[in-house]
Amino acid sequence: MKQCPNCKQYVDDYSTFCNNCGYNFNSDTSTPPPVDDASRTSYSNDNAFDACGPEGKSRGVAALLAILLGGLGVQYFYLGKTSAGIISIVLSAITCGLWSFVALIQGILMFCMTNAQFRQKYVLTPSSFPVF
């Protein structure tokens, strides 16, 4: 993954344009300015509770919802995946609540991934029911 120097969003290595702001990576001939490592923290670009992209969805909020209320599919409703939330409610009813353990694992995995991975897997995916 590479980072757009214009809007600081992460894009795939093979991308020639930024999906967020339209920055053309091929026209960049200058070198980026040096980064002062003393002013950065190791978690500054990947805070779990920062909004991931222009959608404004937070990885930390989604993970907490999955851990605490995952059997009800609340994390899917938060992410705008209404059909996945309904499927999660049905699965929880059919399995007598055992689906909550799957949602617990999903919440833990959400905390373990980066914001860019979270955005790609859960926010930007065309899948209507992203589980793992």
mmCIF file with all atom_site columns, N, CA, C and O in Angstrom, residues 42-82:
data_model
loop_
_atom_site.group_PDB
_atom_site.id
_atom_site.type_symbol
_atom_site.label_atom_id
_atom_site.label_alt_id
_atom_site.label_comp_id
_atom_site.label_asym_id
_atom_site.label_entity_id
_atom_site.label_seq_id
_atom_site.pdbx_PDB_ins_code
_atom_site.Cartn_x
_atom_site.Cartn_y
_atom_site.Cartn_z
_atom_site.occupancy
_atom_site.B_iso_or_equiv
_atom_site.pdbx_formal_charge
_atom_site.auth_seq_id
_atom_site.auth_comp_id
_atom_site.auth_asym_id
_atom_site.auth_atom_id
_atom_site.pdbx_PDB_model_num
ATOM 1   N N  . SER A 1 42 ? 4.203   6.130   17.083 1.00 0.00 ? 42 SER A N  1
ATOM 2   C CA . SER A 1 42 ? 4.111   4.929   16.258 1.00 0.00 ? 42 SER A CA 1
ATOM 3   C C  . SER A 1 42 ? 2.677   4.616   15.857 1.00 0.00 ? 42 SER A C  1
ATOM 4   O O  . SER A 1 42 ? 2.446   3.846   14.949 1.00 0.00 ? 42 SER A O  1
ATOM 5   N N  . TYR A 1 43 ? 1.701   5.183   16.521 1.00 0.00 ? 43 TYR A N  1
ATOM 6   C CA . TYR A 1 43 ? 0.314   4.896   16.207 1.00 0.00 ? 43 TYR A CA 1
ATOM 7   C C  . TYR A 1 43 ? -0.415  6.076   15.563 1.00 0.00 ? 43 TYR A C  1
ATOM 8   O O  . TYR A 1 43 ? -1.613  6.063   15.424 1.00 0.00 ? 43 TYR A O  1
ATOM 9   N N  . SER A 1 44 ? 0.301   7.106   15.165 1.00 0.00 ? 44 SER A N  1
ATOM 10  C CA . SER A 1 44 ? -0.340  8.331   14.710 1.00 0.00 ? 44 SER A CA 1
ATOM 11  C C  . SER A 1 44 ? -1.185  8.143   13.456 1.00 0.00 ? 44 SER A C  1
ATOM 12  O O  . SER A 1 44 ? -2.201  8.795   13.300 1.00 0.00 ? 44 SER A O  1
ATOM 13  N N  . ASN A 1 45 ? -0.783  7.262   12.558 1.00 0.00 ? 45 ASN A N  1
ATOM 14  C CA . ASN A 1 45 ? -1.531  7.085   11.315 1.00 0.00 ? 45 ASN A CA 1
ATOM 15  C C  . ASN A 1 45 ? -2.534  5.947   11.387 1.00 0.00 ? 45 ASN A C  1
ATOM 16  O O  . ASN A 1 45 ? -3.228  5.694   10.414 1.00 0.00 ? 45 ASN A O  1
ATOM 17  N N  . ASP A 1 46 ? -2.602  5.223   12.490 1.00 0.00 ? 46 ASP A N  1
ATOM 18  C CA . ASP A 1 46 ? -3.466  4.059   12.543 1.00 0.00 ? 46 ASP A CA 1
ATOM 19  C C  . ASP A 1 46 ? -4.229  3.971   13.862 1.00 0.00 ? 46 ASP A C  1
ATOM 20  O O  . ASP A 1 46 ? -4.311  2.918   14.457 1.00 0.00 ? 46 ASP A O  1
ATOM 21  N N  . ASN A 1 47 ? -4.756  5.078   14.331 1.00 0.00 ? 47 ASN A N  1
ATOM 22  C CA . ASN A 1 47 ? -5.555  5.087   15.543 1.00 0.00 ? 47 ASN A CA 1
ATOM 23  C C  . ASN A 1 47 ? -6.868  4.368   15.268 1.00 0.00 ? 47 ASN A C  1
ATOM 24  O O  . ASN A 1 47 ? -7.552  4.660   14.293 1.00 0.00 ? 47 ASN A O  1
ATOM 25  N N  . ALA A 1 48 ? -7.239  3.441   16.124 1.00 0.00 ? 48 ALA A N  1
ATOM 26  C CA . ALA A 1 48 ? -8.436  2.636   15.905 1.00 0.00 ? 48 ALA A CA 1
ATOM 27  C C  . ALA A 1 48 ? -9.713  3.472   15.912 1.00 0.00 ? 48 ALA A C  1
ATOM 28  O O  . ALA A 1 48 ? -10.692 3.113   15.271 1.00 0.00 ? 48 ALA A O  1
ATOM 29  N N  . PHE A 1 49 ? -9.717  4.590   16.611 1.00 0.00 ? 49 PHE A N  1
ATOM 30  C CA . PHE A 1 49 ? -10.938 5.372   16.727 1.00 0.00 ? 49 PHE A CA 1
ATOM 31  C C  . PHE A 1 49 ? -10.954 6.595   15.814 1.00 0.00 ? 49 PHE A C  1
ATOM 32  O O  . PHE A 1 49 ? -11.843 7.435   15.920 1.00 0.00 ? 49 PHE A O  1
ATOM 33  N N  . ASP A 1 50 ? -9.978  6.704   14.908 1.00 0.00 ? 50 ASP A N  1
ATOM 34  C CA . ASP A 1 50 ? -10.020 7.745   13.885 1.00 0.00 ? 50 ASP A CA 1
ATOM 35  C C  . ASP A 1 50 ? -10.944 7.301   12.766 1.00 0.00 ? 50 ASP A C  1
ATOM 36  O O  . ASP A 1 50 ? -11.073 6.115   12.478 1.00 0.00 ? 50 ASP A O  1
ATOM 37  N N  . ALA A 1 51 ? -11.584 8.254   12.129 1.00 0.00 ? 51 ALA A N  1
ATOM 38  C CA . ALA A 1 51 ? -12.444 7.941   10.994 1.00 0.00 ? 51 ALA A CA 1
ATOM 39  C C  . ALA A 1 51 ? -11.589 7.474   9.829  1.00 0.00 ? 51 ALA A C  1
ATOM 40  O O  . ALA A 1 51 ? -10.565 8.071   9.515  1.00 0.00 ? 51 ALA A O  1
ATOM 41  N N  . CYS A 1 52 ? -12.000 6.383   9.200  1.00 0.00 ? 52 CYS A N  1
ATOM 42  C CA . CYS A 1 52 ? -11.263 5.814   8.065  1.00 0.00 ? 52 CYS A CA 1
ATOM 43  C C  . CYS A 1 52 ? -11.876 6.344   6.775  1.00 0.00 ? 52 CYS A C  1
ATOM 44  O O  . CYS A 1 52 ? -12.905 5.859   6.325  1.00 0.00 ? 52 CYS A O  1
ATOM 45  N N  . GLY A 1 53 ? -11.258 7.313   6.176  1.00 0.00 ? 53 GLY A N  1
ATOM 46  C CA . GLY A 1 53 ? -11.715 7.804   4.887  1.00 0.00 ? 53 GLY A CA 1
ATOM 47  C C  . GLY A 1 53 ? -12.884 8.759   4.996  1.00 0.00 ? 53 GLY A C  1
ATOM 48  O O  . GLY A 1 53 ? -13.337 9.123   6.083  1.00 0.00 ? 53 GLY A O  1
ATOM 49  N N  . PRO A 1 54 ? -13.409 9.160   3.846  1.00 0.00 ? 54 PRO A N  1
ATOM 50  C CA . PRO A 1 54 ? -14.494 10.138  3.834  1.00 0.00 ? 54 PRO A CA 1
ATOM 51  C C  . PRO A 1 54 ? -15.823 9.578   4.323  1.00 0.00 ? 54 PRO A C  1
ATOM 52  O O  . PRO A 1 54 ? -16.747 10.334  4.585  1.00 0.00 ? 54 PRO A O  1
ATOM 53  N N  . GLU A 1 55 ? -15.932 8.264   4.462  1.00 0.00 ? 55 GLU A N  1
ATOM 54  C CA . GLU A 1 55 ? -17.184 7.667   4.944  1.00 0.00 ? 55 GLU A CA 1
ATOM 55  C C  . GLU A 1 55 ? -17.407 7.959   6.421  1.00 0.00 ? 55 GLU A C  1
ATOM 56  O O  . GLU A 1 55 ? -18.529 7.940   6.899  1.00 0.00 ? 55 GLU A O  1
ATOM 57  N N  . GLY A 1 56 ? -16.313 8.193   7.165  1.00 0.00 ? 56 GLY A N  1
ATOM 58  C CA . GLY A 1 56 ? -16.412 8.533   8.572  1.00 0.00 ? 56 GLY A CA 1
ATOM 59  C C  . GLY A 1 56 ? -16.640 7.350   9.485  1.00 0.00 ? 56 GLY A C  1
ATOM 60  O O  . GLY A 1 56 ? -17.050 7.520   10.621 1.00 0.00 ? 56 GLY A O  1
ATOM 61  N N  . LYS A 1 57 ? -16.378 6.150   9.026  1.00 0.00 ? 57 LYS A N  1
ATOM 62  C CA . LYS A 1 57 ? -16.576 4.954   9.843  1.00 0.00 ? 57 LYS A CA 1
ATOM 63  C C  . LYS A 1 57 ? -15.303 4.649   10.614 1.00 0.00 ? 57 LYS A C  1
ATOM 64  O O  . LYS A 1 57 ? -14.218 4.603   10.064 1.00 0.00 ? 57 LYS A O  1
ATOM 65  N N  . SER A 1 58 ? -15.440 4.423   11.904 1.00 0.00 ? 58 SER A N  1
ATOM 66  C CA . SER A 1 58 ? -14.310 4.170   12.774 1.00 0.00 ? 58 SER A CA 1
ATOM 67  C C  . SER A 1 58 ? -14.150 2.679   13.013 1.00 0.00 ? 58 SER A C  1
ATOM 68  O O  . SER A 1 58 ? -15.112 1.981   13.338 1.00 0.00 ? 58 SER A O  1
ATOM 69  N N  . ARG A 1 59 ? -12.921 2.202   12.868 1.00 0.00 ? 59 ARG A N  1
ATOM 70  C CA . ARG A 1 59 ? -12.616 0.791   13.084 1.00 0.00 ? 59 ARG A CA 1
ATOM 71  C C  . ARG A 1 59 ? -12.854 0.414   14.543 1.00 0.00 ? 59 ARG A C  1
ATOM 72  O O  . ARG A 1 59 ? -13.397 -0.653  14.845 1.00 0.00 ? 59 ARG A O  1
ATOM 73  N N  . GLY A 1 60 ? -12.489 1.267   15.475 1.00 0.00 ? 60 GLY A N  1
ATOM 74  C CA . GLY A 1 60 ? -12.662 0.976   16.893 1.00 0.00 ? 60 GLY A CA 1
ATOM 75  C C  . GLY A 1 60 ? -14.116 0.883   17.305 1.00 0.00 ? 60 GLY A C  1
ATOM 76  O O  . GLY A 1 60 ? -14.499 -0.003  18.075 1.00 0.00 ? 60 GLY A O  1
ATOM 77  N N  . VAL A 1 61 ? -14.936 1.783   16.795 1.00 0.00 ? 61 VAL A N  1
ATOM 78  C CA . VAL A 1 61 ? -16.369 1.745   17.120 1.00 0.00 ? 61 VAL A CA 1
ATOM 79  C C  . VAL A 1 61 ? -16.998 0.472   16.560 1.00 0.00 ? 61 VAL A C  1
ATOM 80  O O  . VAL A 1 61 ? -17.764 -0.214  17.243 1.00 0.00 ? 61 VAL A O  1
ATOM 81  N N  . ALA A 1 62 ? -16.669 0.133   15.318 1.00 0.00 ? 62 ALA A N  1
ATOM 82  C CA . ALA A 1 62 ? -17.217 -1.079  14.709 1.00 0.00 ? 62 ALA A CA 1
ATOM 83  C C  . ALA A 1 62 ? -16.763 -2.320  15.470 1.00 0.00 ? 62 ALA A C  1
ATOM 84  O O  . ALA A 1 62 ? -17.550 -3.253  15.685 1.00 0.00 ? 62 ALA A O  1
ATOM 85  N N  . ALA A 1 63 ? -15.504 -2.340  15.912 1.00 0.00 ? 63 ALA A N  1
ATOM 86  C CA . ALA A 1 63 ? -14.999 -3.488  16.656 1.00 0.00 ? 63 ALA A CA 1
ATOM 87  C C  . ALA A 1 63 ? -15.691 -3.615  18.012 1.00 0.00 ? 63 ALA A C  1
ATOM 88  O O  . ALA A 1 63 ? -16.068 -4.718  18.422 1.00 0.00 ? 63 ALA A O  1
ATOM 89  N N  . LEU A 1 64 ? -15.881 -2.502  18.706 1.00 0.00 ? 64 LEU A N  1
ATOM 90  C CA . LEU A 1 64 ? -16.578 -2.556  19.996 1.00 0.00 ? 64 LEU A CA 1
ATOM 91  C C  . LEU A 1 64 ? -18.029 -2.998  19.828 1.00 0.00 ? 64 LEU A C  1
ATOM 92  O O  . LEU A 1 64 ? -18.549 -3.779  20.633 1.00 0.00 ? 64 LEU A O  1
ATOM 93  N N  . LEU A 1 65 ? -18.679 -2.520  18.792 1.00 0.00 ? 65 LEU A N  1
ATOM 94  C CA . LEU A 1 65 ? -20.055 -2.945  18.528 1.00 0.00 ? 65 LEU A CA 1
ATOM 95  C C  . LEU A 1 65 ? -20.110 -4.436  18.223 1.00 0.00 ? 65 LEU A C  1
ATOM 96  O O  . LEU A 1 65 ? -21.044 -5.133  18.657 1.00 0.00 ? 65 LEU A O  1
ATOM 97  N N  . ALA A 1 66 ? -19.131 -4.944  17.478 1.00 0.00 ? 66 ALA A N  1
ATOM 98  C CA . ALA A 1 66 ? -19.097 -6.371  17.163 1.00 0.00 ? 66 ALA A CA 1
ATOM 99  C C  . ALA A 1 66 ? -18.865 -7.204  18.417 1.00 0.00 ? 66 ALA A C  1
ATOM 100 O O  . ALA A 1 66 ? -19.460 -8.267  18.590 1.00 0.00 ? 66 ALA A O  1
ATOM 101 N N  . ILE A 1 67 ? -17.990 -6.718  19.303 1.00 0.00 ? 67 ILE A N  1
ATOM 102 C CA . ILE A 1 67 ? -17.694 -7.469  20.523 1.00 0.00 ? 67 ILE A CA 1
ATOM 103 C C  . ILE A 1 67 ? -18.880 -7.446  21.488 1.00 0.00 ? 67 ILE A C  1
ATOM 104 O O  . ILE A 1 67 ? -19.258 -8.472  22.054 1.00 0.00 ? 67 ILE A O  1
ATOM 105 N N  . LEU A 1 68 ? -19.487 -6.285  21.676 1.00 0.00 ? 68 LEU A N  1
ATOM 106 C CA . LEU A 1 68 ? -20.547 -6.152  22.682 1.00 0.00 ? 68 LEU A CA 1
ATOM 107 C C  . LEU A 1 68 ? -21.931 -6.542  22.172 1.00 0.00 ? 68 LEU A C  1
ATOM 108 O O  . LEU A 1 68 ? -22.714 -7.157  22.907 1.00 0.00 ? 68 LEU A O  1
ATOM 109 N N  . LEU A 1 69 ? -22.265 -6.169  20.931 1.00 0.00 ? 69 LEU A N  1
ATOM 110 C CA . LEU A 1 69 ? -23.613 -6.394  20.402 1.00 0.00 ? 69 LEU A CA 1
ATOM 111 C C  . LEU A 1 69 ? -23.588 -7.112  19.054 1.00 0.00 ? 69 LEU A C  1
ATOM 112 O O  . LEU A 1 69 ? -24.479 -6.931  18.233 1.00 0.00 ? 69 LEU A O  1
ATOM 113 N N  . GLY A 1 70 ? -22.570 -7.927  18.840 1.00 0.00 ? 70 GLY A N  1
ATOM 114 C CA . GLY A 1 70 ? -22.390 -8.573  17.544 1.00 0.00 ? 70 GLY A CA 1
ATOM 115 C C  . GLY A 1 70 ? -23.494 -9.533  17.168 1.00 0.00 ? 70 GLY A C  1
ATOM 116 O O  . GLY A 1 70 ? -23.799 -9.702  15.987 1.00 0.00 ? 70 GLY A O  1
ATOM 117 N N  . GLY A 1 71 ? -24.103 -10.184 18.133 1.00 0.00 ? 71 GLY A N  1
ATOM 118 C CA . GLY A 1 71 ? -25.192 -11.110 17.836 1.00 0.00 ? 71 GLY A CA 1
ATOM 119 C C  . GLY A 1 71 ? -26.388 -10.425 17.223 1.00 0.00 ? 71 GLY A C  1
ATOM 120 O O  . GLY A 1 71 ? -27.178 -11.054 16.499 1.00 0.00 ? 71 GLY A O  1
ATOM 121 N N  . LEU A 1 72 ? -26.530 -9.144  17.475 1.00 0.00 ? 72 LEU A N  1
ATOM 122 C CA . LEU A 1 72 ? -27.636 -8.378  16.898 1.00 0.00 ? 72 LEU A CA 1
ATOM 123 C C  . LEU A 1 72 ? -27.251 -7.697  15.581 1.00 0.00 ? 72 LEU A C  1
ATOM 124 O O  . LEU A 1 72 ? -28.059 -7.008  14.980 1.00 0.00 ? 72 LEU A O  1
ATOM 125 N N  . GLY A 1 73 ? -26.014 -7.851  15.167 1.00 0.00 ? 73 GLY A N  1
ATOM 126 C CA . GLY A 1 73 ? -25.562 -7.283  13.901 1.00 0.00 ? 73 GLY A CA 1
ATOM 127 C C  . GLY A 1 73 ? -25.409 -5.781  13.908 1.00 0.00 ? 73 GLY A C  1
ATOM 128 O O  . GLY A 1 73 ? -25.430 -5.152  12.850 1.00 0.00 ? 73 GLY A O  1
ATOM 129 N N  . VAL A 1 74 ? -25.240 -5.191  15.076 1.00 0.00 ? 74 VAL A N  1
ATOM 130 C CA . VAL A 1 74 ? -25.182 -3.733  15.188 1.00 0.00 ? 74 VAL A CA 1
ATOM 131 C C  . VAL A 1 74 ? -23.990 -3.169  14.418 1.00 0.00 ? 74 VAL A C  1
ATOM 132 O O  . VAL A 1 74 ? -24.083 -2.085  13.833 1.00 0.00 ? 74 VAL A O  1
ATOM 133 N N  . GLN A 1 75 ? -22.869 -3.896  14.359 1.00 0.00 ? 75 GLN A N  1
ATOM 134 C CA . GLN A 1 75 ? -21.704 -3.408  13.629 1.00 0.00 ? 75 GLN A CA 1
ATOM 135 C C  . GLN A 1 75 ? -21.998 -3.270  12.140 1.00 0.00 ? 75 GLN A C  1
ATOM 136 O O  . GLN A 1 75 ? -21.506 -2.359  11.483 1.00 0.00 ? 75 GLN A O  1
ATOM 137 N N  . TYR A 1 76 ? -22.833 -4.141  11.607 1.00 0.00 ? 76 TYR A N  1
ATOM 138 C CA . TYR A 1 76 ? -23.198 -4.039  10.191 1.00 0.00 ? 76 TYR A CA 1
ATOM 139 C C  . TYR A 1 76 ? -24.118 -2.846  9.931  1.00 0.00 ? 76 TYR A C  1
ATOM 140 O O  . TYR A 1 76 ? -23.997 -2.170  8.920  1.00 0.00 ? 76 TYR A O  1
ATOM 141 N N  . PHE A 1 77 ? -25.045 -2.605  10.843 1.00 0.00 ? 77 PHE A N  1
ATOM 142 C CA . PHE A 1 77 ? -25.902 -1.430  10.692 1.00 0.00 ? 77 PHE A CA 1
ATOM 143 C C  . PHE A 1 77 ? -25.070 -0.149  10.763 1.00 0.00 ? 77 PHE A C  1
ATOM 144 O O  . PHE A 1 77 ? -25.314 0.802   10.031 1.00 0.00 ? 77 PHE A O  1
ATOM 145 N N  . TYR A 1 78 ? -24.065 -0.123  11.644 1.00 0.00 ? 78 TYR A N  1
ATOM 146 C CA . TYR A 1 78 ? -23.165 1.032   11.752 1.00 0.00 ? 78 TYR A CA 1
ATOM 147 C C  . TYR A 1 78 ? -22.390 1.246   10.457 1.00 0.00 ? 78 TYR A C  1
ATOM 148 O O  . TYR A 1 78 ? -22.180 2.376   10.029 1.00 0.00 ? 78 TYR A O  1
ATOM 149 N N  . LEU A 1 79 ? -21.975 0.169   9.811  1.00 0.00 ? 79 LEU A N  1
ATOM 150 C CA . LEU A 1 79 ? -21.201 0.261   8.577  1.00 0.00 ? 79 LEU A CA 1
ATOM 151 C C  . LEU A 1 79 ? -22.071 0.491   7.344  1.00 0.00 ? 79 LEU A C  1
ATOM 152 O O  . LEU A 1 79 ? -21.554 0.643   6.248  1.00 0.00 ? 79 LEU A O  1
ATOM 153 N N  . GLY A 1 80 ? -23.380 0.508   7.513  1.00 0.00 ? 80 GLY A N  1
ATOM 154 C CA . GLY A 1 80 ? -24.279 0.742   6.389  1.00 0.00 ? 80 GLY A CA 1
ATOM 155 C C  . GLY A 1 80 ? -24.634 -0.518  5.618  1.00 0.00 ? 80 GLY A C  1
ATOM 156 O O  . GLY A 1 80 ? -25.164 -0.446  4.516  1.00 0.00 ? 80 GLY A O  1
ATOM 157 N N  . LYS A 1 81 ? -24.359 -1.676  6.168  1.00 0.00 ? 81 LYS A N  1
ATOM 158 C CA . LYS A 1 81 ? -24.667 -2.961  5.539  1.00 0.00 ? 81 LYS A CA 1
ATOM 159 C C  . LYS A 1 81 ? -25.921 -3.527  6.204  1.00 0.00 ? 81 LYS A C  1
ATOM 160 O O  . LYS A 1 81 ? -25.880 -4.444  7.010  1.00 0.00 ? 81 LYS A O  1
ATOM 161 N N  . THR A 1 82 ? -27.063 -2.975  5.844  1.00 0.00 ? 82 THR A N  1
ATOM 162 C CA . THR A 1 82 ? -28.324 -3.326  6.495  1.00 0.00 ? 82 THR A CA 1
ATOM 163 C C  . THR A 1 82 ? -28.690 -4.790  6.286  1.00 0.00 ? 82 THR A C  1
ATOM 164 O O  . THR A 1 82 ? -29.144 -5.461  7.212  1.00 0.00 ? 82 THR A O  1
#
